[in-house]
């Protein structure tokens, strides 16, 4: 246990962050502090309402809903929506949210705050008619104090105006509304400040770690003396560290004071991507013997380094960051945050061998960082997509000068204690990277970050990383970030002697899941130039990993270079998942991307298995494409494999030969004349069979198969089950060209939150109870209601055998 007395001692600078703490979001009560999930019981109106901030204005005819909420994803796709297909082709507008709530009379004399994790965008907030503030940034978290304006023991009205009407303001799908969680926080008048803990360590090893703990305490009472105690627990709940006290001193009202102390943790369990071990720190503020505030903070202990020649190491072990970039939307759920949907995405990526996430191109939901802490991902936490120059007409450049300092400070304070966060990024493909203004702005942003955290390197994602780049020339960044330009990796040290490298964005390979064109061994560059429209019937892209945009590369091209050089510390592929908006190489009627290794519905594309064969030790043998073609057509059969010397391919039990990877090959290929039947691939090592894979010619669609990722889910209105819908022939084979319309019905304590199929060209709403299959697959997302109980989900389609499954919410 650490016993600390408040002092006004100045904050000292510390070195590399080796142990970190973060605030654990949740709905809970602790001694002196209560944090309440404030998502339920809101009313919403799409469209402006005069005087809606006035509590006397009636909202009885408004829609009732729970947060998080994204109104754009509920709208209709149209090329005429101001967001344009680049922004997802969905509507924006103005929306109002209101909630009537009570704060008990017993809370009088305490401090009450409302915390918003994110509102897109330009939000104004009122309580009981009093304007609390305006925040233009749609991705930043913020807090307002409600205390002076509350009716304790009576009704209160919170009103939020969200203005996403002026578009385009984003280069991808933004969503609209209060799309992240909201919390009501009540504390004593002396309490730990917002985002008020910070930990750095020195001398970390497997034997011990020295922990330097800082805690900021806000005093809104009369002059007082308090004690701050922190107890560090291991994952089993055992106390594992204790420390000494600092002399006491009376503190003045309306000030923020900081405590600090050092303790030693013996034989620490180090946080890593394979074993993301988390401790728990419980900090208490006491007045005499009375606990007046409690603040719980999970803890991760680790150390890392970026080396000029050797690249990245974690806890002294060399490794590459094998990362992906992802936008913040959750496919058919839109921008509305859901922890289970995020967790599912990370589980899919983890199974591929991914160990890194770049938050492209904005601060993420705090829940993403919580999950990365728990699941073992290295995070590049990014602040801005633009500085003072525009990319979209109405984007953040309009607010950068006035708001960048506040927004960046809030991001660093909120996120600096996550063990998963190891890189700060101050910008993505900033237009001013070629302008002398970057010599001014980059150091300013770096100074803001360093004022709050000196423990992580800073980078900027540069799409023009040559000697004319003024961000790099400013000397402000610790890691030189390259977007693309994989052909220039090898000469990095010639260009930037003594500098450290990170591939901030790579690849941009293009694929449509389940669609194939021959021949597969030639590279297509679509579009010819980024500013030239590209039109092609069907808006499909072959899934052979042989199509790229002019600035990018195929997945194999980039990975071959990345794995070759130790000094290349890691990569973040564009992108892990398809996302709404930016439908390169096409525009309308496409409305979502083709970049993902995984499609919008969460179904892996074939290249997923190339990474799995390279990034994991699990046995992999993946052959494709499907085996339904016109007789006599020449078909290219690819195989990704590992842990084997060779693969032999058979067609209807006749050997088509043995293939082996040679040189830097990442796949093998046979060119086969199609005839119906069965393809069989067998991988062998030292003559022994490792894996066997079969692909059968599928017959006509005959039945539906349903499979849920989880059949037991939590009641309470937020948990989800993701149900995969497969169209099968009579023998149980997925029909690769099936596009049957499937209708869904649900009974019990759940509802259908959204539906999808991964088709980037579909204009059907996500918020309906039906979906066409796309290359034989579709998805239904089921969300629990408040009560526990049995849930029956049924799928029907004309001419097909129906299917149903039973879920349970507890």
Short mmCIF file of N, CA, C and O in Angstrom, two decimals, residues 454-577:
data_model
loop_
_atom_site.label_atom_id
_atom_site.label_comp_id
_atom_site.label_asym_id
_atom_site.label_seq_id
_atom_site.Cartn_x
_atom_site.Cartn_y
_atom_site.Cartn_z
N UNK A 454 6.44 11.71 -22.09
CA UNK A 454 7.71 11.59 -22.79
C UNK A 454 8.12 10.13 -22.97
O UNK A 454 9.26 9.85 -23.34
N UNK A 455 7.22 9.23 -22.71
CA UNK A 455 7.59 7.82 -22.64
C UNK A 455 7.39 7.06 -23.93
O UNK A 455 7.75 5.89 -24.01
N UNK A 456 6.76 7.67 -24.92
CA UNK A 456 6.50 6.98 -26.19
C UNK A 456 7.04 7.80 -27.35
O UNK A 456 7.00 9.03 -27.32
N UNK A 457 7.51 7.14 -28.40
CA UNK A 457 7.95 7.88 -29.58
C UNK A 457 6.76 8.48 -30.33
O UNK A 457 5.64 7.98 -30.26
N UNK A 458 7.06 9.55 -31.04
CA UNK A 458 6.05 10.25 -31.85
C UNK A 458 6.38 10.03 -33.32
O UNK A 458 7.54 10.07 -33.73
N UNK A 459 5.35 9.80 -34.12
CA UNK A 459 5.54 9.69 -35.55
C UNK A 459 4.50 10.52 -36.27
O UNK A 459 3.58 11.10 -35.66
N UNK A 460 4.64 10.61 -37.57
CA UNK A 460 3.63 11.16 -38.47
C UNK A 460 3.63 10.27 -39.70
O UNK A 460 4.69 9.83 -40.16
N UNK A 461 2.44 9.99 -40.23
CA UNK A 461 2.32 9.09 -41.38
C UNK A 461 2.51 9.90 -42.66
O UNK A 461 1.63 10.68 -43.04
N UNK A 462 3.64 9.70 -43.31
CA UNK A 462 4.03 10.53 -44.45
C UNK A 462 3.86 9.78 -45.77
O UNK A 462 4.52 8.75 -45.98
N UNK A 463 3.01 10.29 -46.64
CA UNK A 463 2.86 9.67 -47.95
C UNK A 463 3.87 10.21 -48.96
O UNK A 463 4.00 9.67 -50.06
N UNK A 464 4.59 11.27 -48.58
CA UNK A 464 5.71 11.77 -49.38
C UNK A 464 6.94 11.85 -48.48
O UNK A 464 7.35 12.94 -48.05
N UNK A 465 7.54 10.70 -48.18
CA UNK A 465 8.60 10.67 -47.16
C UNK A 465 9.99 10.96 -47.73
O UNK A 465 10.98 10.38 -47.28
N UNK A 466 10.08 11.87 -48.70
CA UNK A 466 11.38 12.15 -49.30
C UNK A 466 12.06 13.30 -48.57
O UNK A 466 11.57 13.80 -47.55
N UNK A 467 13.19 13.73 -49.09
CA UNK A 467 13.99 14.76 -48.43
C UNK A 467 13.30 16.12 -48.39
O UNK A 467 13.71 17.01 -47.64
N UNK A 468 12.24 16.30 -49.16
CA UNK A 468 11.50 17.56 -49.14
C UNK A 468 10.44 17.59 -48.05
O UNK A 468 9.75 18.60 -47.90
N UNK A 469 10.30 16.50 -47.32
CA UNK A 469 9.27 16.42 -46.30
C UNK A 469 9.66 17.29 -45.10
O UNK A 469 10.66 17.04 -44.42
N UNK A 470 8.85 18.31 -44.83
CA UNK A 470 9.19 19.29 -43.79
C UNK A 470 8.85 18.78 -42.38
O UNK A 470 9.42 19.25 -41.40
N UNK A 471 7.92 17.83 -42.27
CA UNK A 471 7.65 17.25 -40.95
C UNK A 471 8.87 16.48 -40.48
O UNK A 471 9.32 16.62 -39.34
N UNK A 472 9.45 15.67 -41.37
CA UNK A 472 10.66 14.93 -41.03
C UNK A 472 11.82 15.89 -40.80
O UNK A 472 12.59 15.76 -39.84
N UNK A 473 11.93 16.89 -41.69
CA UNK A 473 13.03 17.84 -41.58
C UNK A 473 12.98 18.65 -40.29
O UNK A 473 14.01 19.12 -39.80
N UNK A 474 11.78 18.80 -39.71
CA UNK A 474 11.64 19.59 -38.48
C UNK A 474 12.34 18.95 -37.30
O UNK A 474 12.61 19.61 -36.29
N UNK A 475 12.61 17.65 -37.39
CA UNK A 475 13.21 16.92 -36.28
C UNK A 475 12.25 16.62 -35.15
O UNK A 475 12.66 16.16 -34.08
N UNK A 476 10.96 16.86 -35.38
CA UNK A 476 9.97 16.73 -34.31
C UNK A 476 9.58 15.29 -34.03
O UNK A 476 9.07 14.99 -32.95
N UNK A 477 9.77 14.41 -35.00
CA UNK A 477 9.28 13.04 -34.82
C UNK A 477 10.42 12.08 -34.52
O UNK A 477 11.53 12.22 -35.02
N UNK A 478 10.11 11.09 -33.68
CA UNK A 478 11.10 10.10 -33.26
C UNK A 478 11.19 8.94 -34.23
O UNK A 478 12.25 8.34 -34.40
N UNK A 479 10.06 8.59 -34.81
CA UNK A 479 9.99 7.51 -35.80
C UNK A 479 9.60 8.13 -37.13
O UNK A 479 8.61 8.85 -37.22
N UNK A 480 10.37 7.83 -38.16
CA UNK A 480 10.02 8.32 -39.49
C UNK A 480 8.99 7.36 -40.08
O UNK A 480 9.29 6.18 -40.31
N UNK A 481 7.78 7.86 -40.28
CA UNK A 481 6.69 7.03 -40.77
C UNK A 481 6.56 7.12 -42.28
O UNK A 481 6.48 8.21 -42.84
N UNK A 482 6.55 5.95 -42.91
CA UNK A 482 6.33 5.86 -44.36
C UNK A 482 4.92 5.32 -44.62
O UNK A 482 4.56 4.26 -44.10
N UNK A 483 4.15 6.04 -45.42
CA UNK A 483 2.94 5.47 -46.00
C UNK A 483 3.29 4.99 -47.41
O UNK A 483 3.67 5.80 -48.28
N UNK A 484 3.22 3.67 -47.62
CA UNK A 484 3.53 3.06 -48.92
C UNK A 484 5.02 3.23 -49.26
O UNK A 484 5.83 3.17 -48.36
N UNK A 485 5.38 3.37 -50.54
CA UNK A 485 6.79 3.52 -50.95
C UNK A 485 7.63 2.32 -50.51
O UNK A 485 8.79 2.47 -50.12
N UNK A 486 7.05 1.11 -50.59
CA UNK A 486 7.80 -0.06 -50.13
C UNK A 486 9.07 -0.28 -50.95
O UNK A 486 10.03 -0.89 -50.45
N UNK A 487 9.11 0.23 -52.17
CA UNK A 487 10.32 0.11 -52.96
C UNK A 487 11.47 0.95 -52.45
O UNK A 487 12.62 0.77 -52.87
N UNK A 488 11.18 1.87 -51.51
CA UNK A 488 12.21 2.75 -50.96
C UNK A 488 12.63 2.35 -49.55
O UNK A 488 13.47 3.02 -48.94
N UNK A 489 12.07 1.27 -49.02
CA UNK A 489 12.43 0.84 -47.67
C UNK A 489 13.92 0.52 -47.56
O UNK A 489 14.59 0.91 -46.60
N UNK A 490 14.42 -0.22 -48.53
CA UNK A 490 15.81 -0.70 -48.45
C UNK A 490 16.79 0.46 -48.36
O UNK A 490 17.85 0.34 -47.72
N UNK A 491 16.49 1.59 -49.00
CA UNK A 491 17.38 2.73 -49.00
C UNK A 491 17.09 3.75 -47.92
O UNK A 491 17.60 4.88 -47.97
N UNK A 492 16.30 3.35 -46.90
CA UNK A 492 15.89 4.30 -45.86
C UNK A 492 17.08 4.93 -45.16
O UNK A 492 17.14 6.14 -44.95
N UNK A 493 18.08 4.14 -44.78
CA UNK A 493 19.21 4.69 -44.02
C UNK A 493 20.13 5.55 -44.88
O UNK A 493 20.87 6.40 -44.35
N UNK A 494 20.09 5.35 -46.18
CA UNK A 494 20.82 6.26 -47.05
C UNK A 494 20.15 7.63 -47.07
O UNK A 494 20.83 8.66 -47.11
N UNK A 495 18.83 7.62 -47.04
CA UNK A 495 18.08 8.88 -47.04
C UNK A 495 18.07 9.53 -45.68
O UNK A 495 18.23 10.75 -45.56
N UNK A 496 17.90 8.72 -44.62
CA UNK A 496 17.79 9.26 -43.26
C UNK A 496 18.75 8.52 -42.33
O UNK A 496 18.34 7.67 -41.54
N UNK A 497 20.04 8.82 -42.41
CA UNK A 497 21.02 8.15 -41.55
C UNK A 497 20.70 8.35 -40.07
O UNK A 497 20.37 9.45 -39.63
N UNK A 498 20.77 7.27 -39.32
CA UNK A 498 20.57 7.35 -37.87
C UNK A 498 19.13 7.47 -37.43
O UNK A 498 18.85 7.59 -36.23
N UNK A 499 18.19 7.41 -38.36
CA UNK A 499 16.77 7.54 -38.01
C UNK A 499 16.12 6.17 -37.86
O UNK A 499 16.57 5.16 -38.40
N UNK A 500 15.00 6.15 -37.12
CA UNK A 500 14.25 4.93 -36.87
C UNK A 500 13.02 4.88 -37.78
O UNK A 500 12.38 5.90 -38.01
N UNK A 501 12.68 3.68 -38.21
CA UNK A 501 11.66 3.50 -39.25
C UNK A 501 10.41 2.82 -38.70
O UNK A 501 10.49 1.89 -37.90
N UNK A 502 9.24 3.27 -39.19
CA UNK A 502 7.98 2.56 -38.99
C UNK A 502 7.15 2.71 -40.25
O UNK A 502 7.06 3.80 -40.82
N UNK A 503 6.57 1.61 -40.73
CA UNK A 503 5.67 1.66 -41.89
C UNK A 503 4.28 1.97 -41.37
O UNK A 503 3.54 1.08 -40.95
N UNK A 504 3.94 3.25 -41.34
CA UNK A 504 2.69 3.70 -40.75
C UNK A 504 1.46 3.25 -41.53
O UNK A 504 0.38 3.10 -40.96
N UNK A 505 1.63 3.06 -42.84
CA UNK A 505 0.51 2.58 -43.66
C UNK A 505 1.08 1.88 -44.88
O UNK A 505 1.97 2.39 -45.55
N UNK A 506 0.57 0.68 -45.16
CA UNK A 506 1.13 -0.11 -46.26
C UNK A 506 0.02 -0.74 -47.10
O UNK A 506 -1.14 -0.83 -46.70
N UNK A 507 0.41 -1.19 -48.27
CA UNK A 507 -0.30 -2.16 -49.08
C UNK A 507 -1.45 -1.56 -49.88
O UNK A 507 -1.30 -1.22 -51.04
N UNK A 508 -2.64 -1.44 -49.32
CA UNK A 508 -3.85 -1.03 -50.04
C UNK A 508 -4.20 -2.01 -51.16
O UNK A 508 -4.64 -1.60 -52.24
N UNK A 509 -4.00 -3.31 -50.92
CA UNK A 509 -4.47 -4.30 -51.87
C UNK A 509 -5.99 -4.29 -51.95
O UNK A 509 -6.68 -3.96 -50.98
N UNK A 510 -6.52 -4.66 -53.11
CA UNK A 510 -7.96 -4.58 -53.36
C UNK A 510 -8.51 -5.97 -53.66
O UNK A 510 -7.95 -6.69 -54.50
N UNK A 511 -9.60 -6.34 -53.01
CA UNK A 511 -10.25 -7.63 -53.26
C UNK A 511 -11.74 -7.54 -52.94
O UNK A 511 -12.15 -6.83 -52.02
N UNK A 512 -12.53 -8.30 -53.69
CA UNK A 512 -13.91 -8.61 -53.34
C UNK A 512 -13.94 -10.06 -52.88
O UNK A 512 -13.50 -10.95 -53.62
N UNK A 513 -14.45 -10.31 -51.68
CA UNK A 513 -14.50 -11.68 -51.19
C UNK A 513 -15.30 -12.58 -52.14
O UNK A 513 -16.42 -12.28 -52.50
N UNK A 514 -14.68 -13.69 -52.52
CA UNK A 514 -15.39 -14.71 -53.29
C UNK A 514 -15.47 -14.49 -54.78
O UNK A 514 -16.11 -15.28 -55.48
N UNK A 515 -14.80 -13.44 -55.30
CA UNK A 515 -14.85 -13.14 -56.73
C UNK A 515 -13.46 -13.33 -57.34
O UNK A 515 -12.47 -12.85 -56.79
N UNK A 516 -13.38 -14.01 -58.49
CA UNK A 516 -12.07 -14.36 -59.06
C UNK A 516 -12.06 -14.15 -60.57
O UNK A 516 -13.03 -14.48 -61.26
N UNK A 517 -10.96 -13.60 -61.05
CA UNK A 517 -10.72 -13.44 -62.48
C UNK A 517 -9.36 -14.04 -62.84
O UNK A 517 -8.39 -13.89 -62.09
N UNK A 518 -9.32 -14.70 -63.99
CA UNK A 518 -8.09 -15.24 -64.51
C UNK A 518 -7.59 -14.36 -65.66
O UNK A 518 -8.41 -13.73 -66.33
N UNK A 519 -6.27 -14.37 -65.94
CA UNK A 519 -5.21 -15.04 -65.19
C UNK A 519 -4.90 -14.30 -63.90
O UNK A 519 -5.13 -13.09 -63.79
N UNK A 520 -4.36 -15.03 -62.94
CA UNK A 520 -4.12 -14.46 -61.61
C UNK A 520 -2.70 -13.95 -61.43
O UNK A 520 -2.40 -13.32 -60.42
N UNK A 521 -1.83 -14.23 -62.39
CA UNK A 521 -0.41 -13.93 -62.19
C UNK A 521 0.02 -12.65 -62.92
O UNK A 521 1.17 -12.51 -63.32
N UNK A 522 -0.91 -11.74 -63.12
CA UNK A 522 -0.59 -10.41 -63.63
C UNK A 522 -1.20 -9.37 -62.72
O UNK A 522 -2.29 -9.57 -62.17
N UNK A 523 -0.49 -8.27 -62.52
CA UNK A 523 -0.93 -7.24 -61.58
C UNK A 523 -1.75 -6.18 -62.31
O UNK A 523 -1.34 -5.67 -63.36
N UNK A 524 -2.92 -5.85 -61.77
CA UNK A 524 -3.75 -4.77 -62.29
C UNK A 524 -3.58 -3.55 -61.41
O UNK A 524 -3.55 -3.67 -60.18
N UNK A 525 -3.46 -2.39 -62.01
CA UNK A 525 -3.39 -1.13 -61.27
C UNK A 525 -4.69 -0.38 -61.52
O UNK A 525 -4.93 0.14 -62.60
N UNK A 526 -5.55 -0.36 -60.50
CA UNK A 526 -6.88 0.26 -60.59
C UNK A 526 -7.03 1.28 -59.49
O UNK A 526 -6.80 0.93 -58.32
N UNK A 527 -7.43 2.51 -59.74
CA UNK A 527 -7.51 3.15 -61.05
C UNK A 527 -6.10 3.43 -61.59
O UNK A 527 -5.12 3.27 -60.86
N UNK A 528 -6.01 3.90 -62.80
CA UNK A 528 -4.71 4.20 -63.39
C UNK A 528 -4.02 5.33 -62.62
O UNK A 528 -2.81 5.32 -62.43
N UNK A 529 -4.82 6.29 -62.15
CA UNK A 529 -4.33 7.40 -61.34
C UNK A 529 -5.39 7.73 -60.31
O UNK A 529 -6.60 7.53 -60.55
N UNK A 530 -4.96 8.24 -59.16
CA UNK A 530 -5.91 8.48 -58.06
C UNK A 530 -7.00 9.48 -58.45
O UNK A 530 -8.11 9.44 -57.92
N UNK A 531 -6.72 10.37 -59.41
CA UNK A 531 -7.68 11.40 -59.78
C UNK A 531 -8.43 11.07 -61.06
O UNK A 531 -9.14 11.92 -61.62
N UNK A 532 -8.31 9.82 -61.56
CA UNK A 532 -9.02 9.42 -62.77
C UNK A 532 -10.16 8.49 -62.40
O UNK A 532 -9.94 7.46 -61.74
N UNK A 533 -11.39 8.80 -62.82
CA UNK A 533 -12.51 7.89 -62.53
C UNK A 533 -12.27 6.51 -63.14
O UNK A 533 -11.66 6.38 -64.22
N UNK A 534 -12.72 5.48 -62.44
CA UNK A 534 -12.55 4.11 -62.89
C UNK A 534 -13.93 3.46 -62.95
O UNK A 534 -14.62 3.38 -61.94
N UNK A 535 -14.33 3.04 -64.14
CA UNK A 535 -15.66 2.47 -64.33
C UNK A 535 -15.50 1.08 -64.92
O UNK A 535 -14.75 0.87 -65.89
N UNK A 536 -16.21 0.13 -64.33
CA UNK A 536 -16.13 -1.25 -64.80
C UNK A 536 -17.40 -1.97 -64.36
O UNK A 536 -17.83 -1.84 -63.22
N UNK A 537 -17.98 -2.72 -65.25
CA UNK A 537 -19.25 -3.37 -64.96
C UNK A 537 -19.11 -4.31 -63.76
O UNK A 537 -18.17 -5.09 -63.66
N UNK A 538 -20.06 -4.21 -62.85
CA UNK A 538 -20.11 -5.10 -61.70
C UNK A 538 -19.41 -4.59 -60.46
O UNK A 538 -19.69 -5.03 -59.35
N UNK A 539 -18.45 -3.66 -60.64
CA UNK A 539 -17.71 -3.10 -59.50
C UNK A 539 -17.11 -4.17 -58.59
O UNK A 539 -17.09 -4.04 -57.37
N UNK A 540 -16.57 -5.21 -59.20
CA UNK A 540 -15.89 -6.26 -58.45
C UNK A 540 -14.38 -6.13 -58.61
O UNK A 540 -13.88 -5.49 -59.54
N UNK A 541 -13.64 -6.75 -57.71
CA UNK A 541 -12.19 -6.83 -57.77
C UNK A 541 -11.79 -8.27 -57.46
O UNK A 541 -12.25 -8.85 -56.47
N UNK A 542 -10.94 -8.85 -58.29
CA UNK A 542 -10.53 -10.22 -58.09
C UNK A 542 -9.83 -10.41 -56.75
O UNK A 542 -9.04 -9.57 -56.31
N UNK A 543 -10.11 -11.54 -56.09
CA UNK A 543 -9.58 -11.81 -54.75
C UNK A 543 -8.25 -12.55 -54.77
O UNK A 543 -7.83 -13.10 -53.76
N UNK A 544 -7.55 -12.55 -55.91
CA UNK A 544 -6.26 -13.24 -56.00
C UNK A 544 -5.09 -12.42 -55.45
O UNK A 544 -3.95 -12.83 -55.59
N UNK A 545 -5.30 -11.29 -54.88
CA UNK A 545 -4.22 -10.41 -54.43
C UNK A 545 -3.33 -10.01 -55.62
O UNK A 545 -2.11 -10.13 -55.58
N UNK A 546 -3.99 -9.52 -56.67
CA UNK A 546 -3.24 -9.05 -57.82
C UNK A 546 -3.78 -7.72 -58.35
O UNK A 546 -3.54 -7.37 -59.50
N UNK A 547 -4.49 -6.99 -57.49
CA UNK A 547 -5.02 -5.68 -57.87
C UNK A 547 -4.60 -4.68 -56.80
O UNK A 547 -4.76 -4.93 -55.60
N UNK A 548 -4.06 -3.56 -57.25
CA UNK A 548 -3.61 -2.52 -56.33
C UNK A 548 -3.90 -1.15 -56.92
O UNK A 548 -4.02 -1.01 -58.14
N UNK A 549 -4.01 -0.12 -56.08
CA UNK A 549 -4.11 1.25 -56.59
C UNK A 549 -2.72 1.77 -56.95
O UNK A 549 -1.70 1.15 -56.57
N UNK A 550 -2.61 2.89 -57.65
CA UNK A 550 -1.30 3.35 -58.12
C UNK A 550 -0.33 3.69 -57.00
O UNK A 550 0.89 3.60 -57.19
N UNK A 551 -0.82 4.06 -55.83
CA UNK A 551 0.08 4.42 -54.73
C UNK A 551 0.45 3.21 -53.88
O UNK A 551 1.34 3.28 -53.05
N UNK A 552 -0.24 2.08 -54.06
CA UNK A 552 -0.10 0.96 -53.16
C UNK A 552 0.61 -0.23 -53.76
O UNK A 552 1.31 -0.13 -54.78
N UNK A 553 0.45 -1.36 -53.12
CA UNK A 553 1.08 -2.60 -53.53
C UNK A 553 0.18 -3.75 -53.14
O UNK A 553 -0.74 -3.59 -52.33
N UNK A 554 0.42 -4.91 -53.71
CA UNK A 554 -0.31 -6.09 -53.25
C UNK A 554 0.21 -6.48 -51.86
O UNK A 554 1.25 -6.02 -51.40
N UNK A 555 -0.54 -7.34 -51.21
CA UNK A 555 -0.14 -7.79 -49.87
C UNK A 555 1.20 -8.51 -49.91
O UNK A 555 2.06 -8.29 -49.05
N UNK A 556 1.38 -9.36 -50.92
CA UNK A 556 2.63 -10.12 -50.99
C UNK A 556 3.82 -9.21 -51.28
O UNK A 556 4.90 -9.39 -50.70
N UNK A 557 3.65 -8.24 -52.17
CA UNK A 557 4.74 -7.34 -52.51
C UNK A 557 5.29 -6.65 -51.27
O UNK A 557 6.50 -6.57 -51.06
N UNK A 558 4.39 -6.14 -50.43
CA UNK A 558 4.83 -5.39 -49.26
C UNK A 558 5.45 -6.30 -48.21
O UNK A 558 6.51 -6.00 -47.64
N UNK A 559 4.81 -7.42 -47.93
CA UNK A 559 5.31 -8.29 -46.87
C UNK A 559 6.68 -8.88 -47.22
O UNK A 559 7.53 -9.08 -46.35
N UNK A 560 6.93 -9.15 -48.49
CA UNK A 560 8.24 -9.67 -48.88
C UNK A 560 9.36 -8.70 -48.51
O UNK A 560 10.45 -9.12 -48.10
N UNK A 561 9.11 -7.41 -48.68
CA UNK A 561 10.11 -6.41 -48.31
C UNK A 561 10.19 -6.27 -46.80
O UNK A 561 11.27 -6.24 -46.21
N UNK A 562 9.04 -6.21 -46.15
CA UNK A 562 8.99 -5.96 -44.70
C UNK A 562 9.71 -7.06 -43.92
O UNK A 562 10.42 -6.78 -42.95
N UNK A 563 9.58 -8.30 -44.33
CA UNK A 563 10.18 -9.41 -43.58
C UNK A 563 11.68 -9.52 -43.82
O UNK A 563 12.38 -10.24 -43.10
N UNK A 564 12.19 -8.79 -44.80
CA UNK A 564 13.58 -8.96 -45.24
C UNK A 564 14.58 -8.22 -44.37
O UNK A 564 15.72 -8.66 -44.21
N UNK A 565 14.18 -7.08 -43.77
CA UNK A 565 15.13 -6.20 -43.10
C UNK A 565 14.77 -6.04 -41.62
O UNK A 565 13.64 -5.67 -41.29
N UNK A 566 15.73 -6.24 -40.75
CA UNK A 566 15.49 -6.12 -39.31
C UNK A 566 15.12 -4.71 -38.90
O UNK A 566 14.31 -4.52 -37.99
N UNK A 567 15.69 -3.68 -39.56
CA UNK A 567 15.47 -2.31 -39.11
C UNK A 567 14.05 -1.84 -39.39
O UNK A 567 13.62 -0.81 -38.85
N UNK A 568 13.31 -2.56 -40.23
CA UNK A 568 11.90 -2.23 -40.48
C UNK A 568 11.09 -2.72 -39.28
O UNK A 568 10.77 -3.89 -39.16
N UNK A 569 10.78 -1.80 -38.37
CA UNK A 569 10.25 -2.18 -37.06
C UNK A 569 8.85 -2.75 -37.11
O UNK A 569 8.44 -3.47 -36.20
N UNK A 570 8.09 -2.41 -38.13
CA UNK A 570 6.74 -2.94 -38.20
C UNK A 570 5.93 -2.25 -39.27
O UNK A 570 6.38 -1.30 -39.92
N UNK A 571 4.69 -2.73 -39.43
CA UNK A 571 3.83 -2.25 -40.49
C UNK A 571 2.39 -2.19 -40.01
O UNK A 571 1.98 -2.93 -39.10
N UNK A 572 1.63 -1.31 -40.64
CA UNK A 572 0.19 -1.22 -40.40
C UNK A 572 -0.49 -1.24 -41.77
O UNK A 572 -0.44 -0.28 -42.52
N UNK A 573 -1.12 -2.38 -42.07
CA UNK A 573 -1.70 -2.62 -43.40
C UNK A 573 -3.00 -1.84 -43.56
O UNK A 573 -3.82 -1.78 -42.63
N UNK A 574 -3.17 -1.28 -44.72
CA UNK A 574 -4.45 -0.66 -45.06
C UNK A 574 -5.29 -1.68 -45.83
O UNK A 574 -5.02 -1.92 -46.98
N UNK A 575 -6.32 -2.27 -45.20
CA UNK A 575 -6.81 -2.16 -43.83
C UNK A 575 -7.13 -3.57 -43.32
O UNK A 575 -7.17 -4.51 -44.09
N UNK A 576 -7.37 -3.67 -41.99
CA UNK A 576 -7.79 -4.94 -41.44
C UNK A 576 -9.16 -5.34 -41.94
O UNK A 576 -9.37 -6.44 -42.44
N UNK A 577 -10.11 -4.42 -41.82
CA UNK A 577 -11.50 -4.67 -42.22
C UNK A 577 -11.91 -3.68 -43.30
O UNK A 577 -11.47 -2.53 -43.31
#
